[in-house]
Amino acid sequence: MNPAATFAILLGLVALATVLGLIWRAANGRVSAGDQSLVRLPELPDARVTLLQFSTDVCAPCVPTRVLLGAIATENDGVQHVDIDLTHRPELATRFRVLQTPTTLVLDSRGAIRARIGGAPRATEVRAAVAEILGARTGAATGASAPRAATT
Amino acid sequence: MTEQPSTRDPIDPRGPRFGAGITALLLLVVVALDLSGFTTPATVLLGAIAALFAWGAFAGIQRHPYGVLYARFVRPRLAPTSEREGAAPPTFAQGVGLAVTGVGLVLHLAGVPLAISVAAGAAFIAAFLNAVFAYCLGCQIYLGLLRAGLLGRSARV
């Protein structure tokens, strides 16, 4: 192959890898709406908001995610963090359609999936999702029409 | 109640990414050599890269030569970090790299054309994504193997 064609292929490889990386980074850690289905697991605590993290033994971003979600649970009354290692419970990966680790489900007090995060979560987005659930509950408890405040 | 994933042997996460950067550059050199018709040097270099992957996969990422390079010459020049990750993900990733480059070498020796370039190109993309974006392909493959029932459960409990 002539040098120009070889150089073009090398450049193409670098460009392809860069584009793949940028696409991945744009989607990674985003909070998306949950499907509201109910989660029943013996591990689930009785909390207003549960941050349910799925990890494995081989998962670099799971460790910082555990630290972040643990901190958010500590700073908010009624928020709990549960980390489940799928290495020992692979059937849960299928049940909750976990396609990457960490995957975090944000559950309300009924256990309904209100939000879903694939990859290392973004702190501000998790806090906003938690605040939305806590806010809605408070509104309902005081009899006000719970406003679905857009917290973004 | 909370099951905690293992954090044995925490390491500076920048070390494996530094190594992945060197690997990515070398893999690009392999592609360039192979496409330019220097197939034998390309094969030898890919063989050396595969041997380094084997080193990392079997001896553990902490004993990998690039890790030693990083600890001696690079880390002293960087600001310290409190970030730590387990040694398991990058060690598993070395095994994935060994599998990809190994398959390329075997196919090449079996006479499949362009096997060296395709394997080196695929491994380059994974190494580049790891070095530049901290993307962990090994983590993804590990989960895939778990879901396929090839790993986990009885193996580690």
CSV table of C-alpha atoms in Angstrom, one decimal:
chain,number,residue,atom,x,y,z
A,1,MET,CA,0.0,0.0,0.0
A,2,ASN,CA,1.4,3.4,-0.8
A,3,PRO,CA,2.4,5.8,2.0
A,4,ALA,CA,-0.5,8.2,1.5
A,5,ALA,CA,-3.1,5.4,1.8
A,6,THR,CA,-1.4,4.0,4.9
A,7,PHE,CA,-1.3,7.4,6.5
A,8,ALA,CA,-5.0,7.9,5.6
A,9,ILE,CA,-5.9,4.6,7.3
A,10,LEU,CA,-3.9,5.5,10.4
A,11,LEU,CA,-5.6,8.9,10.6
A,12,GLY,CA,-9.0,7.2,10.1
A,13,LEU,CA,-8.3,4.9,13.0
A,14,VAL,CA,-7.5,7.8,15.3
A,15,ALA,CA,-10.5,9.7,14.1
A,16,LEU,CA,-12.8,6.7,14.5
A,17,ALA,CA,-11.6,6.1,18.1
A,18,THR,CA,-11.9,9.8,18.9
A,19,VAL,CA,-15.5,9.9,17.7
A,20,LEU,CA,-16.4,6.7,19.5
A,21,GLY,CA,-14.9,8.2,22.7
A,22,LEU,CA,-16.8,11.5,22.3
A,23,ILE,CA,-20.1,9.7,21.7
A,24,TRP,CA,-19.5,7.5,24.8
A,25,ARG,CA,-18.6,10.4,27.0
A,26,ALA,CA,-21.7,12.4,25.9
A,27,ALA,CA,-24.0,9.6,27.0
A,28,ASN,CA,-22.1,8.2,29.9
A,29,GLY,CA,-23.5,9.0,33.4
A,30,ARG,CA,-26.6,10.8,32.1
A,31,VAL,CA,-29.8,10.5,34.2
A,32,SER,CA,-32.7,9.2,32.1
A,33,ALA,CA,-36.3,8.7,33.1
A,34,GLY,CA,-37.1,5.3,34.7
A,35,ASP,CA,-39.9,3.1,33.5
A,36,GLN,CA,-41.7,3.3,36.9
A,37,SER,CA,-41.7,-0.5,37.3
A,38,LEU,CA,-41.4,-1.8,40.9
A,39,VAL,CA,-38.2,-3.3,42.3
A,40,ARG,CA,-38.6,-6.0,44.9
A,41,LEU,CA,-35.3,-7.1,46.4
A,42,PRO,CA,-34.5,-8.3,50.0
A,43,GLU,CA,-31.6,-5.8,50.0
A,44,LEU,CA,-33.8,-2.7,49.6
A,45,PRO,CA,-34.0,-0.5,52.7
A,46,ASP,CA,-37.1,1.3,53.8
A,47,ALA,CA,-36.2,4.8,52.5
A,48,ARG,CA,-37.8,7.7,50.6
A,49,VAL,CA,-35.1,7.4,47.9
A,50,THR,CA,-32.9,4.4,47.3
A,51,LEU,CA,-29.8,4.7,45.0
A,52,LEU,CA,-29.5,1.1,43.8
A,53,GLN,CA,-26.1,0.6,42.2
A,54,PHE,CA,-25.1,-2.5,40.3
A,55,SER,CA,-21.4,-3.3,40.1
A,56,THR,CA,-19.1,-6.2,39.3
A,57,ASP,CA,-15.7,-7.3,40.6
A,58,VAL,CA,-14.1,-6.0,37.4
A,59,CYS,CA,-15.3,-2.4,37.1
A,60,ALA,CA,-13.0,0.6,37.4
A,61,PRO,CA,-15.7,3.3,37.6
A,62,CYS,CA,-17.7,1.4,40.2
A,63,VAL,CA,-15.5,2.5,43.1
A,64,PRO,CA,-15.7,6.3,42.6
A,65,THR,CA,-19.5,5.8,42.0
A,66,ARG,CA,-19.8,4.0,45.3
A,67,VAL,CA,-18.1,7.0,47.0
A,68,LEU,CA,-20.3,9.6,45.3
A,69,LEU,CA,-23.6,7.8,45.9
A,70,GLY,CA,-22.6,7.0,49.5
A,71,ALA,CA,-21.9,10.8,50.0
A,72,ILE,CA,-25.3,11.8,48.5
A,73,ALA,CA,-27.0,9.3,50.8
A,74,THR,CA,-25.2,10.7,53.8
A,75,GLU,CA,-26.0,14.3,53.0
A,76,ASN,CA,-29.8,13.7,52.5
A,77,ASP,CA,-32.1,12.4,55.2
A,78,GLY,CA,-34.1,9.5,53.9
A,79,VAL,CA,-31.8,8.6,51.1
A,80,GLN,CA,-30.0,5.2,51.1
A,81,HIS,CA,-27.4,3.7,48.9
A,82,VAL,CA,-27.2,0.0,48.1
A,83,ASP,CA,-24.5,-1.5,46.0
A,84,ILE,CA,-25.1,-5.0,44.6
A,85,ASP,CA,-22.2,-7.0,43.1
A,86,LEU,CA,-23.6,-8.8,40.0
A,87,THR,CA,-20.6,-11.2,40.0
A,88,HIS,CA,-22.6,-13.2,42.6
A,89,ARG,CA,-26.0,-12.4,41.2
A,90,PRO,CA,-25.8,-12.4,37.4
A,91,GLU,CA,-29.5,-13.1,37.1
A,92,LEU,CA,-30.1,-9.5,38.3
A,93,ALA,CA,-28.2,-8.1,35.3
A,94,THR,CA,-30.7,-9.8,33.0
A,95,ARG,CA,-33.7,-8.9,35.2
A,96,PHE,CA,-32.9,-5.2,35.3
A,97,ARG,CA,-31.3,-5.1,31.8
A,98,VAL,CA,-27.9,-3.9,33.1
A,99,LEU,CA,-25.8,-3.5,30.0
A,100,GLN,CA,-22.9,-1.6,31.6
A,101,THR,CA,-21.4,-1.2,35.1
A,102,PRO,CA,-22.0,0.7,37.1
A,103,THR,CA,-25.8,1.1,36.4
A,104,THR,CA,-27.7,3.0,39.0
A,105,LEU,CA,-31.5,2.9,39.6
A,106,VAL,CA,-33.1,5.7,41.5
A,107,LEU,CA,-36.1,4.3,43.4
A,108,ASP,CA,-38.8,6.1,45.3
A,109,SER,CA,-40.3,4.9,48.6
A,110,ARG,CA,-42.6,2.4,46.8
A,111,GLY,CA,-39.6,0.9,45.0
A,112,ALA,CA,-40.6,2.3,41.6
A,113,ILE,CA,-37.7,3.1,39.2
A,114,ARG,CA,-37.9,6.8,38.8
A,115,ALA,CA,-34.5,7.3,37.0
A,116,ARG,CA,-31.8,5.2,35.5
A,117,ILE,CA,-28.1,6.0,35.1
A,118,GLY,CA,-25.7,4.0,33.0
A,119,GLY,CA,-22.0,4.6,33.8
A,120,ALA,CA,-20.4,6.8,36.4
A,121,PRO,CA,-23.2,9.2,37.4
A,122,ARG,CA,-22.9,13.0,37.2
A,123,ALA,CA,-23.2,14.4,40.8
A,124,THR,CA,-25.4,17.3,39.9
A,125,GLU,CA,-27.8,15.2,37.9
A,126,VAL,CA,-28.1,12.6,40.7
A,127,ARG,CA,-28.7,15.3,43.3
A,128,ALA,CA,-31.4,16.9,41.0
A,129,ALA,CA,-33.2,13.5,40.5
A,130,VAL,CA,-33.1,12.8,44.3
A,131,ALA,CA,-34.4,16.3,45.1
A,132,GLU,CA,-37.2,15.9,42.6
A,133,ILE,CA,-38.4,12.7,44.4
A,134,LEU,CA,-38.0,14.2,47.9
A,135,GLY,CA,-39.8,17.4,46.8
A,136,ALA,CA,-42.7,15.6,45.3
A,137,ARG,CA,-43.2,13.4,48.4
A,138,THR,CA,-43.1,16.5,50.7
A,139,GLY,CA,-45.7,18.2,48.5
A,140,ALA,CA,-48.0,15.2,48.6
A,141,ALA,CA,-47.6,14.8,52.4
A,142,THR,CA,-48.7,18.4,53.0
A,143,GLY,CA,-51.7,18.0,50.8
A,144,ALA,CA,-50.4,20.4,48.1
A,145,SER,CA,-50.7,19.3,44.5
A,146,ALA,CA,-47.3,17.8,44.1
A,147,PRO,CA,-45.6,19.9,41.5
A,148,ARG,CA,-43.4,18.0,39.0
A,149,ALA,CA,-40.8,20.7,39.2
A,150,ALA,CA,-38.4,20.6,36.3
A,151,THR,CA,-35.2,20.7,38.3
A,152,THR,CA,-32.8,20.7,35.4
B,1,MET,CA,-26.6,-6.4,53.4
B,2,THR,CA,-24.7,-4.3,50.9
B,3,GLU,CA,-22.4,-6.5,48.8
B,4,GLN,CA,-19.2,-4.6,48.2
B,5,PRO,CA,-17.2,-5.2,45.0
B,6,SER,CA,-13.6,-6.0,45.7
B,7,THR,CA,-11.2,-3.1,46.1
B,8,ARG,CA,-8.2,-5.2,46.8
B,9,ASP,CA,-4.8,-3.7,45.9
B,10,PRO,CA,-5.9,-0.2,45.1
B,11,ILE,CA,-3.7,1.5,42.5
B,12,ASP,CA,-3.4,4.9,40.9
B,13,PRO,CA,-5.8,4.7,38.0
B,14,ARG,CA,-3.5,6.9,35.8
B,15,GLY,CA,-0.9,4.2,35.7
B,16,PRO,CA,-2.8,1.8,33.5
B,17,ARG,CA,-4.0,4.7,31.3
B,18,PHE,CA,-0.3,5.7,30.8
B,19,GLY,CA,0.5,2.1,29.8
B,20,ALA,CA,-2.5,2.0,27.4
B,21,GLY,CA,-1.2,5.1,25.7
B,22,ILE,CA,2.2,3.5,25.0
B,23,THR,CA,0.3,0.3,23.8
B,24,ALA,CA,-1.9,2.4,21.5
B,25,LEU,CA,1.1,4.1,19.9
B,26,LEU,CA,2.9,0.8,19.4
B,27,LEU,CA,-0.3,-0.8,17.8
B,28,LEU,CA,-0.5,2.1,15.4
B,29,VAL,CA,3.1,1.4,14.4
B,30,VAL,CA,2.2,-2.2,13.8
B,31,VAL,CA,-0.7,-1.2,11.5
B,32,ALA,CA,1.7,1.2,9.6
B,33,LEU,CA,4.4,-1.4,9.2
B,34,ASP,CA,1.9,-4.1,8.1
B,35,LEU,CA,0.2,-1.9,5.5
B,36,SER,CA,3.5,-0.7,4.2
B,37,GLY,CA,4.5,-4.3,3.4
B,38,PHE,CA,6.9,-4.8,6.4
B,39,THR,CA,4.9,-7.7,7.5
B,40,THR,CA,7.7,-9.5,9.4
B,41,PRO,CA,8.6,-6.5,11.6
B,42,ALA,CA,4.9,-5.9,12.2
B,43,THR,CA,4.4,-9.5,13.3
B,44,VAL,CA,7.4,-9.4,15.6
B,45,LEU,CA,6.2,-6.1,17.2
B,46,LEU,CA,2.6,-7.4,17.6
B,47,GLY,CA,4.1,-10.5,19.2
B,48,ALA,CA,6.0,-8.4,21.7
B,49,ILE,CA,2.9,-6.4,22.5
B,50,ALA,CA,1.0,-9.7,23.0
B,51,ALA,CA,3.8,-10.9,25.3
B,52,LEU,CA,3.5,-7.7,27.4
B,53,PHE,CA,-0.3,-8.2,27.6
B,54,ALA,CA,0.4,-11.7,28.8
B,55,TRP,CA,2.7,-10.3,31.4
B,56,GLY,CA,0.1,-7.9,32.7
B,57,ALA,CA,-2.7,-10.5,32.6
B,58,PHE,CA,-0.8,-13.3,34.5
B,59,ALA,CA,1.6,-11.3,36.8
B,60,GLY,CA,-1.0,-8.6,37.5
B,61,ILE,CA,-1.1,-5.0,36.3
B,62,GLN,CA,1.1,-3.8,39.2
B,63,ARG,CA,4.1,-5.9,37.9
B,64,HIS,CA,3.7,-4.7,34.3
B,65,PRO,CA,6.8,-3.0,32.9
B,66,TYR,CA,4.8,0.1,31.9
B,67,GLY,CA,3.5,0.3,35.5
B,68,VAL,CA,7.0,0.3,36.8
B,69,LEU,CA,8.0,3.0,34.2
B,70,TYR,CA,5.0,5.0,35.4
B,71,ALA,CA,5.8,4.7,39.1
B,72,ARG,CA,9.5,5.6,38.6
B,73,PHE,CA,9.4,8.3,36.0
B,74,VAL,CA,5.9,9.7,35.6
B,75,ARG,CA,4.1,9.7,38.9
B,76,PRO,CA,6.8,11.7,40.7
B,77,ARG,CA,6.2,14.5,38.2
B,78,LEU,CA,2.4,14.5,38.6
B,79,ALA,CA,0.3,16.0,41.3
B,80,PRO,CA,-0.7,13.3,43.8
B,81,THR,CA,-4.2,11.9,43.5
B,82,SER,CA,-6.5,10.4,46.1
B,83,GLU,CA,-8.3,8.5,43.4
B,84,ARG,CA,-7.8,4.8,43.6
B,85,GLU,CA,-9.2,1.8,41.6
B,86,GLY,CA,-8.9,-1.9,42.0
B,87,ALA,CA,-6.2,-3.8,40.2
B,88,ALA,CA,-8.7,-6.3,38.8
B,89,PRO,CA,-10.2,-4.2,35.9
B,90,PRO,CA,-6.9,-3.2,34.2
B,91,THR,CA,-5.5,-6.8,34.8
B,92,PHE,CA,-8.6,-8.3,33.1
B,93,ALA,CA,-8.2,-5.7,30.3
B,94,GLN,CA,-4.7,-7.0,29.7
B,95,GLY,CA,-6.2,-10.5,29.2
B,96,VAL,CA,-8.7,-9.0,26.6
B,97,GLY,CA,-5.7,-7.4,24.8
B,98,LEU,CA,-3.9,-10.7,24.8
B,99,ALA,CA,-6.9,-12.5,23.3
B,100,VAL,CA,-7.3,-9.9,20.5
B,101,THR,CA,-3.7,-9.7,19.5
B,102,GLY,CA,-3.2,-13.5,20.0
B,103,VAL,CA,-6.1,-14.2,17.6
B,104,GLY,CA,-4.6,-11.8,15.1
B,105,LEU,CA,-1.2,-13.5,15.3
B,106,VAL,CA,-2.7,-17.0,14.9
B,107,LEU,CA,-4.9,-16.0,11.9
B,108,HIS,CA,-1.8,-14.3,10.3
B,109,LEU,CA,0.3,-17.5,10.8
B,110,ALA,CA,-2.6,-19.4,9.3
B,111,GLY,CA,-2.4,-17.2,6.2
B,112,VAL,CA,-5.3,-14.9,6.7
B,113,PRO,CA,-4.5,-11.6,4.9
B,114,LEU,CA,-4.6,-8.4,6.9
B,115,ALA,CA,-5.0,-10.3,10.1
B,116,ILE,CA,-2.2,-8.3,11.8
B,117,SER,CA,-3.6,-4.9,10.7
B,118,VAL,CA,-7.2,-5.7,11.7
B,119,ALA,CA,-6.2,-7.1,15.1
B,120,ALA,CA,-3.8,-4.3,15.8
B,121,GLY,CA,-6.4,-1.7,14.7
B,122,ALA,CA,-9.1,-3.2,16.9
B,123,ALA,CA,-6.7,-3.3,19.9
B,124,PHE,CA,-5.6,0.2,19.1
B,125,ILE,CA,-9.2,1.5,19.4
B,126,ALA,CA,-9.7,-0.1,22.8
B,127,ALA,CA,-6.3,1.1,24.1
B,128,PHE,CA,-6.9,4.6,22.8
B,129,LEU,CA,-10.4,4.8,24.4
B,130,ASN,CA,-8.9,3.7,27.6
B,131,ALA,CA,-5.9,6.1,27.6
B,132,VAL,CA,-7.8,9.2,26.4
B,133,PHE,CA,-11.3,8.7,27.7
B,134,ALA,CA,-10.8,6.2,30.6
B,135,TYR,CA,-13.2,3.9,28.8
B,136,CYS,CA,-13.0,0.4,30.3
B,137,LEU,CA,-13.7,-2.2,27.5
B,138,GLY,CA,-12.7,-5.0,29.9
B,139,CYS,CA,-15.4,-4.0,32.4
B,140,GLN,CA,-18.0,-4.2,29.6
B,141,ILE,CA,-16.7,-7.6,28.4
B,142,TYR,CA,-16.7,-9.0,31.9
B,143,LEU,CA,-20.3,-8.0,32.4
B,144,GLY,CA,-21.1,-9.6,29.0
B,145,LEU,CA,-19.5,-12.9,30.1
B,146,LEU,CA,-21.4,-12.7,33.4
B,147,ARG,CA,-24.7,-12.3,31.6
B,148,ALA,CA,-23.8,-15.1,29.3
B,149,GLY,CA,-23.3,-17.3,32.3
B,150,LEU,CA,-19.6,-17.9,31.5
B,151,LEU,CA,-18.3,-16.2,34.7
B,152,GLY,CA,-19.3,-15.5,38.3
B,153,ARG,CA,-21.6,-17.1,40.8
B,154,SER,CA,-19.9,-20.3,42.1
B,155,ALA,CA,-16.6,-19.2,40.7
B,156,ARG,CA,-16.1,-16.5,43.3
B,157,VAL,CA,-18.5,-16.9,46.2
